[in-house]
Coordinates of C-alpha atoms in Angstrom, one line a residue:
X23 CA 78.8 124.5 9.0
X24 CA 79.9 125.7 6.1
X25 CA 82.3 124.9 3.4
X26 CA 85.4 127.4 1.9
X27 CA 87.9 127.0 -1.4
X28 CA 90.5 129.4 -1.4
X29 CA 90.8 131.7 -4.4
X30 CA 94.0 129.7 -6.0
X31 CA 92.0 126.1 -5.7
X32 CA 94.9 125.1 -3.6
X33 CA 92.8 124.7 0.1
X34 CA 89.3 123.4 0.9
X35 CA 88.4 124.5 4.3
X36 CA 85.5 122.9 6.7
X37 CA 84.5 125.1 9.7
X38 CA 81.1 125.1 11.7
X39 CA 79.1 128.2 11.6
X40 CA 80.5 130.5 14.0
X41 CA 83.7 130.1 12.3
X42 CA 85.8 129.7 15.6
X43 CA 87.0 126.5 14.8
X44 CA 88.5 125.0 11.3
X45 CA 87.0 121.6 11.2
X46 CA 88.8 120.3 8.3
X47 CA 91.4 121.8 6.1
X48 CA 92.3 119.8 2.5
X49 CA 95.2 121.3 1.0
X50 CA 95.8 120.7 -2.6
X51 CA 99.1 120.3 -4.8
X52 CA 99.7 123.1 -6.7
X53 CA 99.6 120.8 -10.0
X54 CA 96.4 119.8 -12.0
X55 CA 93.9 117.9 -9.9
X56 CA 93.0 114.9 -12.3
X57 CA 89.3 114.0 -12.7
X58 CA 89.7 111.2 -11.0
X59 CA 91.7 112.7 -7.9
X60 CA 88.4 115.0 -7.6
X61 CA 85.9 111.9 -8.1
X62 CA 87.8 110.0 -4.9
X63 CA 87.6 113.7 -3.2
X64 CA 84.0 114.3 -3.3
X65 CA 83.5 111.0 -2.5
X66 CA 85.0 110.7 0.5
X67 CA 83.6 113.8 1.8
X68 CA 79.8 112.6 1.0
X69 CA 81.2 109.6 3.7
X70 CA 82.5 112.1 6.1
X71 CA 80.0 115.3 6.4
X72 CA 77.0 113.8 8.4
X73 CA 79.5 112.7 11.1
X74 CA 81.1 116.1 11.0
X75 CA 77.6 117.6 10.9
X76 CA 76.6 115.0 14.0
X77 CA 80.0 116.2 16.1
X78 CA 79.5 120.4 15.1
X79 CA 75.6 119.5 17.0
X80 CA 77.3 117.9 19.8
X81 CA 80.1 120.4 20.0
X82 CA 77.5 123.2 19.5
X83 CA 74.8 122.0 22.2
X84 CA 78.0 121.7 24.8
X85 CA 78.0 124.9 26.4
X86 CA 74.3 124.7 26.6
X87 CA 74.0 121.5 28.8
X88 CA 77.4 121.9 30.7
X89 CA 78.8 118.5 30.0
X90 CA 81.1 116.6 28.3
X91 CA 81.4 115.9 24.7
X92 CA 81.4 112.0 25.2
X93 CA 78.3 112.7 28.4
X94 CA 76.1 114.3 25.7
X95 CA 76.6 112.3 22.6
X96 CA 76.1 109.1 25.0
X97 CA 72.9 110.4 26.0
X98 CA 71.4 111.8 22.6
X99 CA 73.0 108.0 20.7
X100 CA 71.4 105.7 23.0
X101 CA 72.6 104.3 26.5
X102 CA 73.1 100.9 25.5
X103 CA 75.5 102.1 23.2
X104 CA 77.9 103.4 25.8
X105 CA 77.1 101.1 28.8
X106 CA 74.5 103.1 30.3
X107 CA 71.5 101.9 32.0
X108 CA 67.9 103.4 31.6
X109 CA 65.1 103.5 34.1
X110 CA 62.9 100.5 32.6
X111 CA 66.1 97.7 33.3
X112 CA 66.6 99.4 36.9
X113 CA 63.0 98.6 37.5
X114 CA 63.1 95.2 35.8
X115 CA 66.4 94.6 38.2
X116 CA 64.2 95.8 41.4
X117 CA 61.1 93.9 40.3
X118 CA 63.1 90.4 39.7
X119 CA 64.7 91.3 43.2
X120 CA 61.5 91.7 45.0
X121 CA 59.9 88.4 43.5
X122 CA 63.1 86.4 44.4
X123 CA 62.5 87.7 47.8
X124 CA 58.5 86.4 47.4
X125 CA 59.2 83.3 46.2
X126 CA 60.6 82.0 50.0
X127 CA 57.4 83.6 52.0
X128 CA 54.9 82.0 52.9
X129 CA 51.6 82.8 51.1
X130 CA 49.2 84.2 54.2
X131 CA 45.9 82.4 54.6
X132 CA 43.0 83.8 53.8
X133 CA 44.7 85.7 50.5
X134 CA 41.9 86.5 47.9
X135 CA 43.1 85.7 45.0
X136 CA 41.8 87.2 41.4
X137 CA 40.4 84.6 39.0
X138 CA 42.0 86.3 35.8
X139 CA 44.2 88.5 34.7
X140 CA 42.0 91.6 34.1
X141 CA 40.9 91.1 37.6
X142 CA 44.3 91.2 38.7
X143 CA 45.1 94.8 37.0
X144 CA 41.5 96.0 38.2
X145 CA 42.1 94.9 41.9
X146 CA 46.1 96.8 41.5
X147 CA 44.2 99.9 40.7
X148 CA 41.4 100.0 43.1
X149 CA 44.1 98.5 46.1
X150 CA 46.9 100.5 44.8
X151 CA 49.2 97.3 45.4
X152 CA 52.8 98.1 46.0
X153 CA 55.1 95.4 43.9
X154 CA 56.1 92.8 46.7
X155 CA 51.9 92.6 47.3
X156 CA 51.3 92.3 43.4
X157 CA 54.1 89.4 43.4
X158 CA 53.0 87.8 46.5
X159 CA 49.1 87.6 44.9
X160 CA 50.8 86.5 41.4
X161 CA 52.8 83.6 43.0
X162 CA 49.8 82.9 44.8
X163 CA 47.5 82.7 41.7
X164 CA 50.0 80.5 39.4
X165 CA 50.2 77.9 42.3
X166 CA 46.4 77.9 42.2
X167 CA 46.5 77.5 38.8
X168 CA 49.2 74.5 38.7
X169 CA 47.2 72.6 40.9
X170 CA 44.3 73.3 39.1
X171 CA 45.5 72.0 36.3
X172 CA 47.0 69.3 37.8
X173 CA 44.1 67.9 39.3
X174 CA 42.4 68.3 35.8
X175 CA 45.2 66.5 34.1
X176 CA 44.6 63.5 36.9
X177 CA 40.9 63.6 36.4
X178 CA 41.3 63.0 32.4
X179 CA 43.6 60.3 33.0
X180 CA 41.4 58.6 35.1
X181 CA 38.0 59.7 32.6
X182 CA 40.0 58.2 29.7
X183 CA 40.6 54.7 32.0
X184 CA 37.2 54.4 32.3
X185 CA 36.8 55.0 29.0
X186 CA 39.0 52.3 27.8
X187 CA 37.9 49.8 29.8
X188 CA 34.4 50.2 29.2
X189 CA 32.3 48.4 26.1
X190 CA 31.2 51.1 23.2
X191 CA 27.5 50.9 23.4
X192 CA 27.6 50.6 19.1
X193 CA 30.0 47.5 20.2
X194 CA 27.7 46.1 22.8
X195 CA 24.4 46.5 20.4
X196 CA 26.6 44.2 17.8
X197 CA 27.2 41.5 19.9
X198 CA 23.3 41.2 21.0
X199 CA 22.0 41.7 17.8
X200 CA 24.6 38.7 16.1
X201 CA 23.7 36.7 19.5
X202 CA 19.7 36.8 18.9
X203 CA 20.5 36.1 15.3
X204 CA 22.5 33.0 15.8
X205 CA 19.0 31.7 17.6
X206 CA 16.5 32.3 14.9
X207 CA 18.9 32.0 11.5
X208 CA 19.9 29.1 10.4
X209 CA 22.7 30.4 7.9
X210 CA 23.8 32.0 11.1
X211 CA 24.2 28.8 13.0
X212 CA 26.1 26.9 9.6
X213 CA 29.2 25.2 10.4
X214 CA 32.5 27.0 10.3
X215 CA 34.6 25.8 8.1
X216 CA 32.2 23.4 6.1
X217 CA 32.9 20.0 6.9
X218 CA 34.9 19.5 3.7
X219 CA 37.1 22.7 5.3
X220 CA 37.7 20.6 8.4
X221 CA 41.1 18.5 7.0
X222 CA 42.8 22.5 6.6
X223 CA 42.7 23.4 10.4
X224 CA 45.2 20.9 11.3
X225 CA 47.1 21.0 7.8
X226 CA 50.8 22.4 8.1
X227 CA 50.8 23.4 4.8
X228 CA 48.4 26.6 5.3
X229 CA 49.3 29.9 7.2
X230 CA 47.5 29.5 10.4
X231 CA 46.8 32.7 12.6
X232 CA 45.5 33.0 16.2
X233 CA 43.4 35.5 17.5
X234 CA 41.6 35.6 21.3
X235 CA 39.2 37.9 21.8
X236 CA 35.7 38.8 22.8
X237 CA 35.7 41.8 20.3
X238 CA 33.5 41.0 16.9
X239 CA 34.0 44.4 15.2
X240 CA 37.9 44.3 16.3
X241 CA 37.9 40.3 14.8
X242 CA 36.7 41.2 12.3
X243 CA 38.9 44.0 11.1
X244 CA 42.0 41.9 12.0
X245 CA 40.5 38.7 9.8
X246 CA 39.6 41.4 6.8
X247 CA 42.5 43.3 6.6
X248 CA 45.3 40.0 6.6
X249 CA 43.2 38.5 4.1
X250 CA 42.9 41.7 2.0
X251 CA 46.5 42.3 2.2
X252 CA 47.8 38.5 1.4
X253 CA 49.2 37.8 -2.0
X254 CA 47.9 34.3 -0.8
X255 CA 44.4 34.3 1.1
X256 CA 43.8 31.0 0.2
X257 CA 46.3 29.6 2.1
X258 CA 44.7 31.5 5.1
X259 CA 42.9 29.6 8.3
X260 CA 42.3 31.7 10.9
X261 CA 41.3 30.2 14.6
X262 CA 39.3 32.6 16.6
X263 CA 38.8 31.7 20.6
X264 CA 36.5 33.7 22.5
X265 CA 34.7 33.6 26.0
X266 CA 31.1 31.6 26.0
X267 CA 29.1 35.0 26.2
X268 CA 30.9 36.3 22.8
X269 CA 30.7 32.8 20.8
X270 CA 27.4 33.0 19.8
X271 CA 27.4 36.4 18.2
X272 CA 30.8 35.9 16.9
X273 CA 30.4 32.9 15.0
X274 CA 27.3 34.9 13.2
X275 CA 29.2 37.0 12.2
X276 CA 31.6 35.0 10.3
X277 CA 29.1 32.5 9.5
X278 CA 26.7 35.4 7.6
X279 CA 30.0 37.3 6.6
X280 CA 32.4 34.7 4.2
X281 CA 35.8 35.8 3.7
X282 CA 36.8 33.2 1.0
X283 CA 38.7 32.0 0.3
X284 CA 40.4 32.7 3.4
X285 CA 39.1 29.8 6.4
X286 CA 37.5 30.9 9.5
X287 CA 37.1 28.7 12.9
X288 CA 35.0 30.2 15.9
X289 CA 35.6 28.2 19.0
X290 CA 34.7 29.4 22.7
X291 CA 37.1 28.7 25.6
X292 CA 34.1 26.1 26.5
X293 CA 34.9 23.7 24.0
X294 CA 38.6 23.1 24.6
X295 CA 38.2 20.4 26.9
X296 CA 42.2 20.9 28.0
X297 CA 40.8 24.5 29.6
X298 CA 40.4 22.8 32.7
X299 CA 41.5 23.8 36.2
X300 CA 43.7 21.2 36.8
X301 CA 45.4 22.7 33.7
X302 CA 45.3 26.3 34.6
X303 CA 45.0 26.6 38.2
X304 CA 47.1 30.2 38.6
X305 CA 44.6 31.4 36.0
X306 CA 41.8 30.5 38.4
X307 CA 43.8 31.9 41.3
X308 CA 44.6 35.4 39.7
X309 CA 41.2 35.9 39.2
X310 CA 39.9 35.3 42.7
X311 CA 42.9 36.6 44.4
X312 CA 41.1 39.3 46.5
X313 CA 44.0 41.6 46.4
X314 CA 44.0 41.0 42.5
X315 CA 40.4 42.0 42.1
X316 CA 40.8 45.1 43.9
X317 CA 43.8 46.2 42.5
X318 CA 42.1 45.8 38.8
X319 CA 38.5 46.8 40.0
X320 CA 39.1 49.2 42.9
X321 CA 39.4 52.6 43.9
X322 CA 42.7 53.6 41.3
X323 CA 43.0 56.7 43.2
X324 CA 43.1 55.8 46.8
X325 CA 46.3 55.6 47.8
X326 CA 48.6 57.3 45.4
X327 CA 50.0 60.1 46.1
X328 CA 49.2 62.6 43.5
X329 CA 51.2 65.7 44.5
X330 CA 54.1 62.9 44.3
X331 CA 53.2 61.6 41.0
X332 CA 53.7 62.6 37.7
X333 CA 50.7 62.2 35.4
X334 CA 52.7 60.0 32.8
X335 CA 53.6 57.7 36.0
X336 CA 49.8 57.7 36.5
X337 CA 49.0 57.2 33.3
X338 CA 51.5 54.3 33.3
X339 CA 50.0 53.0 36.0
X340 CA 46.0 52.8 35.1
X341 CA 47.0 51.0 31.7
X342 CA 48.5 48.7 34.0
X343 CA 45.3 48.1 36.1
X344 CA 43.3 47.9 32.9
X345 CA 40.6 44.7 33.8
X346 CA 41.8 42.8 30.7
X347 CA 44.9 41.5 32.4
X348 CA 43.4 39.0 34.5
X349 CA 40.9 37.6 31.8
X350 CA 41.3 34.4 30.5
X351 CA 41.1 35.2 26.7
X352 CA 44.4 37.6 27.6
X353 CA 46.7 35.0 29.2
X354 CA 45.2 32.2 26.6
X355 CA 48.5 32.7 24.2
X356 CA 50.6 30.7 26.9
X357 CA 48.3 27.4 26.3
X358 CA 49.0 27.4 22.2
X359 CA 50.7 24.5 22.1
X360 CA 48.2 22.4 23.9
X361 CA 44.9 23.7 22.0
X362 CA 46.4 23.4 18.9
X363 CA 47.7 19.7 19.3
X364 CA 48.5 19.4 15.5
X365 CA 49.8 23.0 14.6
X366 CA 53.6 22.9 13.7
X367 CA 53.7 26.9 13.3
X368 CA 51.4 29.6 14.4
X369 CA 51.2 33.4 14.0
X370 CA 49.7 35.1 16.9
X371 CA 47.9 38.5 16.4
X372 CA 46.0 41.0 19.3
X373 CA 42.4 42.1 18.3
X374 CA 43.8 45.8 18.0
X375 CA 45.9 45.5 15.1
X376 CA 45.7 45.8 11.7
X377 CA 47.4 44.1 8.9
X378 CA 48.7 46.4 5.9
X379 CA 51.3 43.7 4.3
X380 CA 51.3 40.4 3.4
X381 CA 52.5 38.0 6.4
X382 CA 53.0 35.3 4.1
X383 CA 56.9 35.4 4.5
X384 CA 56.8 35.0 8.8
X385 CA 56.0 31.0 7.6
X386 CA 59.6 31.5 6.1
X387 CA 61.7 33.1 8.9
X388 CA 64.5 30.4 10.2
X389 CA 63.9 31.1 14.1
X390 CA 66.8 28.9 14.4
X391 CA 65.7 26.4 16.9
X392 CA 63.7 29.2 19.0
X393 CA 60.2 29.5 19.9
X394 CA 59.1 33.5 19.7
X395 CA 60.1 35.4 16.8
X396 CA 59.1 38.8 18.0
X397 CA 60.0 42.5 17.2
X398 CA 62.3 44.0 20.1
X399 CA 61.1 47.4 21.5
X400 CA 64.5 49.2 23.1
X401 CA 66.0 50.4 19.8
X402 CA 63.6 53.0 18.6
X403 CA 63.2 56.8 18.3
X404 CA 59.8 56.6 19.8
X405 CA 60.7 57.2 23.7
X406 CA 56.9 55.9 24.6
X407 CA 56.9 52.8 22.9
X408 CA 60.3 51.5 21.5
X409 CA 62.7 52.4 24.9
X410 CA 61.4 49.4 26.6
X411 CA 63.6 47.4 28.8
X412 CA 63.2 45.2 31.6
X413 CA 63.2 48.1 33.9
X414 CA 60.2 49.6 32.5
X415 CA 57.9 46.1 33.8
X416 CA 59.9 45.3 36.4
X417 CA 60.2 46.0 40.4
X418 CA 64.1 45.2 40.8
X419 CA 64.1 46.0 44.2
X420 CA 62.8 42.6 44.6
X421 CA 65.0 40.3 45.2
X422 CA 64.0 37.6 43.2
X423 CA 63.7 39.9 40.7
X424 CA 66.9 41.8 40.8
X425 CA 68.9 38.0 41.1
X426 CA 67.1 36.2 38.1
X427 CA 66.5 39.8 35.6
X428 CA 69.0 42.4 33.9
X429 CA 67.1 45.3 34.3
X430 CA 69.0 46.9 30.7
X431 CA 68.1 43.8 28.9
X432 CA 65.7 44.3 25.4
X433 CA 61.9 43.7 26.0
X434 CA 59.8 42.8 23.1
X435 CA 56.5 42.8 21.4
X436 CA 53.4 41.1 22.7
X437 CA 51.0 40.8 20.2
X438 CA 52.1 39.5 16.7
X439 CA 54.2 36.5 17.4
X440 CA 55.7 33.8 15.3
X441 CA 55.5 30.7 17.3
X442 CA 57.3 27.7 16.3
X443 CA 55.0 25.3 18.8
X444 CA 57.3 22.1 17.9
X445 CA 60.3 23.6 19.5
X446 CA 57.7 25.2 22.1
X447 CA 56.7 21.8 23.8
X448 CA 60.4 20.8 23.5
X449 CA 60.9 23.4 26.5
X450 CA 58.9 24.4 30.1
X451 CA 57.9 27.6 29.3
X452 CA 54.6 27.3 30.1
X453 CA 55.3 26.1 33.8
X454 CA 58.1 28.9 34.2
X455 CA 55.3 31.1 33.2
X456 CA 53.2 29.6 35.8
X457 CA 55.4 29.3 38.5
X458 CA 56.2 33.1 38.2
X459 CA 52.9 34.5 38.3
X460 CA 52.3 32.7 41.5
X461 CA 55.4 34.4 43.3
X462 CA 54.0 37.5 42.2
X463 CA 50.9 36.3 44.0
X464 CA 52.4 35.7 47.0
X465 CA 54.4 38.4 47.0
X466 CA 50.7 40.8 46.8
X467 CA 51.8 42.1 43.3
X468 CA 55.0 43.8 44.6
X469 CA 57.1 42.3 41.7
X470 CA 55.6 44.0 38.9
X471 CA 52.0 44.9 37.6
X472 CA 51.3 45.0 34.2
X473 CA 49.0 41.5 32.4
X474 CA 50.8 38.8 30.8
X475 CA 53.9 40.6 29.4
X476 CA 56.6 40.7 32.4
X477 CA 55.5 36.8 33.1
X478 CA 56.0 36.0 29.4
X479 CA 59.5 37.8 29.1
X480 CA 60.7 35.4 31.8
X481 CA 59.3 32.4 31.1
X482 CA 60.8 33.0 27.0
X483 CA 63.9 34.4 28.1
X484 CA 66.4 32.9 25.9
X485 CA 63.7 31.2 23.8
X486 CA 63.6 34.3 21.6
X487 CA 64.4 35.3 18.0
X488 CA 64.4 39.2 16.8
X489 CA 62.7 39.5 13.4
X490 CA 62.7 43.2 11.5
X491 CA 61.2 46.1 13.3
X492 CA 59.2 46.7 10.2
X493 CA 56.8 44.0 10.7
X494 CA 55.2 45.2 13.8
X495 CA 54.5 49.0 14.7
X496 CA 53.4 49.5 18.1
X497 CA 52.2 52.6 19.9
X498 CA 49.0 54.0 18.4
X499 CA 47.0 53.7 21.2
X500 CA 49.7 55.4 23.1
X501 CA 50.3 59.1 22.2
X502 CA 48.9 61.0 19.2
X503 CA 53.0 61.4 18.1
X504 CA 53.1 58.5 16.0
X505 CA 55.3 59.3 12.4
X506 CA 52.1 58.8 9.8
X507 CA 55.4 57.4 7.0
X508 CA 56.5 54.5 9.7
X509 CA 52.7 53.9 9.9
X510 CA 51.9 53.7 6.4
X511 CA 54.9 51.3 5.9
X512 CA 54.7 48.5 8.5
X513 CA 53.3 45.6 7.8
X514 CA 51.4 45.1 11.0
X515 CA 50.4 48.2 12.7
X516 CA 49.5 47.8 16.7
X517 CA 47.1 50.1 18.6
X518 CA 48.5 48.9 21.7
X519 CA 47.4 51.3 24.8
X520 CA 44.0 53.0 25.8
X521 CA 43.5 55.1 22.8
X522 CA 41.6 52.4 20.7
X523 CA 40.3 53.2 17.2
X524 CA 37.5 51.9 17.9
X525 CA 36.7 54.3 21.0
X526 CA 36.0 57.6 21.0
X527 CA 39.0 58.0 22.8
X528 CA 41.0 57.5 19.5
X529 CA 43.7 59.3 18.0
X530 CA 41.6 60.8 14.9
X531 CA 44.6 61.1 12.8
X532 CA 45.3 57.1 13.4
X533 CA 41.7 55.6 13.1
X534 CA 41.1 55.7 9.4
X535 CA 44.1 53.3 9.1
X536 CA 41.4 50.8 11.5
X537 CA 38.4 52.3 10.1
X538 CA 38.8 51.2 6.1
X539 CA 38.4 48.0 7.1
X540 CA 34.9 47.6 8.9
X541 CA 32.1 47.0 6.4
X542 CA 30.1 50.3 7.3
X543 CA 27.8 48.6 3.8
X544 CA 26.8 45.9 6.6
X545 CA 23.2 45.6 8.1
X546 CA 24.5 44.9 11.6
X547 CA 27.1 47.3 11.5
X548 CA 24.5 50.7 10.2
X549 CA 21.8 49.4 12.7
X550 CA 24.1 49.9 15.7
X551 CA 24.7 53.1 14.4
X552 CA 28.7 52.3 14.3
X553 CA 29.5 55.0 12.4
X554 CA 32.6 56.1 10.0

């Protein structure tokens, strides 16, 4: 290419090489060219000379390859560019063909299959595999390795059952070392409260919490942790009800353990003489209701279809089969009223929460004329925890339950529960409750399955008043999701589900919010090696 001004300044021609053909011809006024005319000038042509130089190539190199213009620049500038297609998307078109075609054959019996990757490339060299044989062997080795993984997934579900229903061996030591020391120590054996205490369990005046369990580290983190976090812990009395094997140990531990000047009681189920069958006859059925005891303590495999089942489903239903359900200490919240005669108002707290506010202002809440005040659990982000309805406990294609239920109506929280127990005994909530769980009985456990809740959202329906969200946080034993700022914030936080803090099983992230509490200083505690 090369670049020509005529003799008189007038003409700037732009040919290629050969000089056949003018590329470009500028022609120029005869007047003075101004400096800035020029300065536009060059500049343009610095804009315009590598596409001249890219067209004199193309033009150049056309009698070479003996095609267009337009066929060689599109194959020199890319084939994208101009719509063409190159080899690799023809063989990415023929491959996705071929496994299309695969995916509807059956996989022949007898197919060995690689057990990696590598081995898969190794065996297409040594077998020279055409590409319907590799994608036949590679749809082959994926559904091996779905069901592989989904029988491991059903095999940790049921391994993390186990696991939450069993008894921590640091948990188990606890209870037999408190137990042997209630029998040789006196200042284990002590009264609780002191006689002079006695007048405060039945005084109205106090905030009176009630806690069933057969848990003493679990007690004892719920009992620490409201009475650390109360602007008022002298107005505490806390009521603690446990099973006759537990009461022992349990009142050791309190007994060698004050929490002044809060007020500890430790009474087994034994000595409430209202515990009696006549009183709780469909508690004595459910647990020797032989289709009851081997739906909680049988095989939880045998006869579910896995290949049919998702593993949240299955998940879903093992915490439904966990043993706790039919133990007396879990349906022992319905009988409040009776066991606590002279009690005017009660707050009811689960062994697996802890309490990070001051619970004082519950005694406050105007539950206008209703028993429960509860937090409701259908309004929140949290898909696992706070989307539960009716639905979610219920079998509605039972008829008794689709004619008495709504399956969109609001569930709500089991577990810390303002109970106004004067307008409880004004209602029959307690034989609604019972009558209930023996259609469920009858009906072999079709209508739903899970413990005490689904019984105890009939038998309160309309008996209910919705306090703030804020004071209840459910869902840490559930998934390892939980926001750490809605944790830190609520005044009760619930590890409701498998995952307990207290197993090893537990969400790591979750436990230290449980684990602050336990006295790790305490001689029981360091010699069963329950450690931080």
């Amino acid at each position: 290419m090369q670049l020509h001004i005529s003799p008189s300044m007038r003409s700037i021609t732009i040919s290629s090489s050969n000089e056949f053909i003018d590329l470009m011809k500028i022609k120029v006024a005869a007047r003075h060219i101004s400096y800035r005319t020029l300065f536009h000038t060059i500049l343009i042509l610095a804009f315009l000379l590598p596409f001249v130089f890219i067209l004199t190539a193309v033009v150049t190199l056309e009698g070479v390859n003996k095609c267009s213009s337009i066929d060689c620049l599109g194959r020199r500038i890319g084939p994208r560019l101009l719509g063409r297609v190159d080899d690799s998307e023809r063989l990415a078109r023929d491959f996705y063909k071929i496994l299309n075609e695969v995916s509807t054959q059956e996989i022949p019996d007898g197919l060995k299959l690689p057990n990696s990757y590598s081995q898969l490339v190794s065996d297409m060299k040594n077998n020279h595999y055409d590409a319907k044989t590799f994608a036949l062997v590679l749809r082959a080795m994926m559904e091996k390795f779905e069901r592989d993984m989904r029988e491991l997934k059903f095999a940790e579900l049921m391994n993390k059952h186990f696991a939450a229903s069993s008894i921590p061996k640091g948990i188990h030591c606890l209870s037999l070392r408190l137990t042997d020391e209630y029998s040789s120590n006196a200042h284990a054996r002590r009264q609780l409260p002191s006689p002079e205490f006695l007048p405060v369990l039945s005084d109205n005046t106090y905030h009176h919490f009630i806690l069933a369990t057969d848990n003493i580290l679990a007690a004892s983190v719920v009992v620490s942790s409201a009475v650390q976090s109360s602007s008022k812990p002298e107005k505490i009395v806390f009521h603690i009800i446990t099973d006759k094997k537990t009461y022992a140990g349990m009142h050791s531990w309190f007994a060698l353990n004050s929490v002044a000047p809060a007020i500890v009681e430790v009474k087994g189920v034994h000595q409430f003489d209202w515990l009696t069958r006549e009183n709780v006859p469909v508690l004595e059925a459910v647990e020797s209701h032989n289709g009851v005891r081997n739906y909680y303590h049988g095989n939880h495999v045998a006869g579910a279809n896995l290949t049919e089942t998702t593993p949240r489903t299955f998940a879903s239903k093992l915490q439904s089969r966990s043993p706790k359900y039919i133990s007396l200490l879990n349906h022992l919240r319905i009988y409040i009223p009776e066991l606590f005669p002279n009690l005017d108002k009660v707050v009811f707290l689960d062994d697996d929460i802890v309490v990070q506010g001051d619970l004082s202002p519950l005694w406050d809440i105007d539950l206008g004329g209703k028993v429960n005040g509860a937090v409701e659990t259908c309004r929140g982000e949290d898909e696992w925890v706070m989307s539960k309805r009716l639905r979610n406990y219920f079998n509605f294609s039972h008829p008794l339950i689709a004619k008495h239920l709504d399956p969109e109506e609001c569930a709500w929280a089991y577990g810390m529960n303002v109970f106004d127990l004067q307008a409880w005994r004004k209602t029959n909530i307690r034989e609604t409750y019972h009558s209930w769980l023996r259609e469920n009985l009858k009906s072999n456990l079709t209508m739903w399955k899970l413990g005490t809740l689904p019984p105890a959202l009939i038998a309160f329906k309309g008996h209910v008043h919705i306090i703030d969200s804020s004071w209840h946080m459910l869902g840490l034993g559930y998934q390892n999701m939980t926001n750490i700022g809605n944790v830190k914030q609520a005044a009760v936080i619930h590890y409701n589900g498998q995952s307990k803090p207290w197993l090893e099983i537990g969400f790591e992230h979750l436990r230290p919010f449980w684990t602050k509490y336990v006295n790790y200083s305490n001689d029981f505690i360091k010699n069963c090696h329950i450690l931080e």
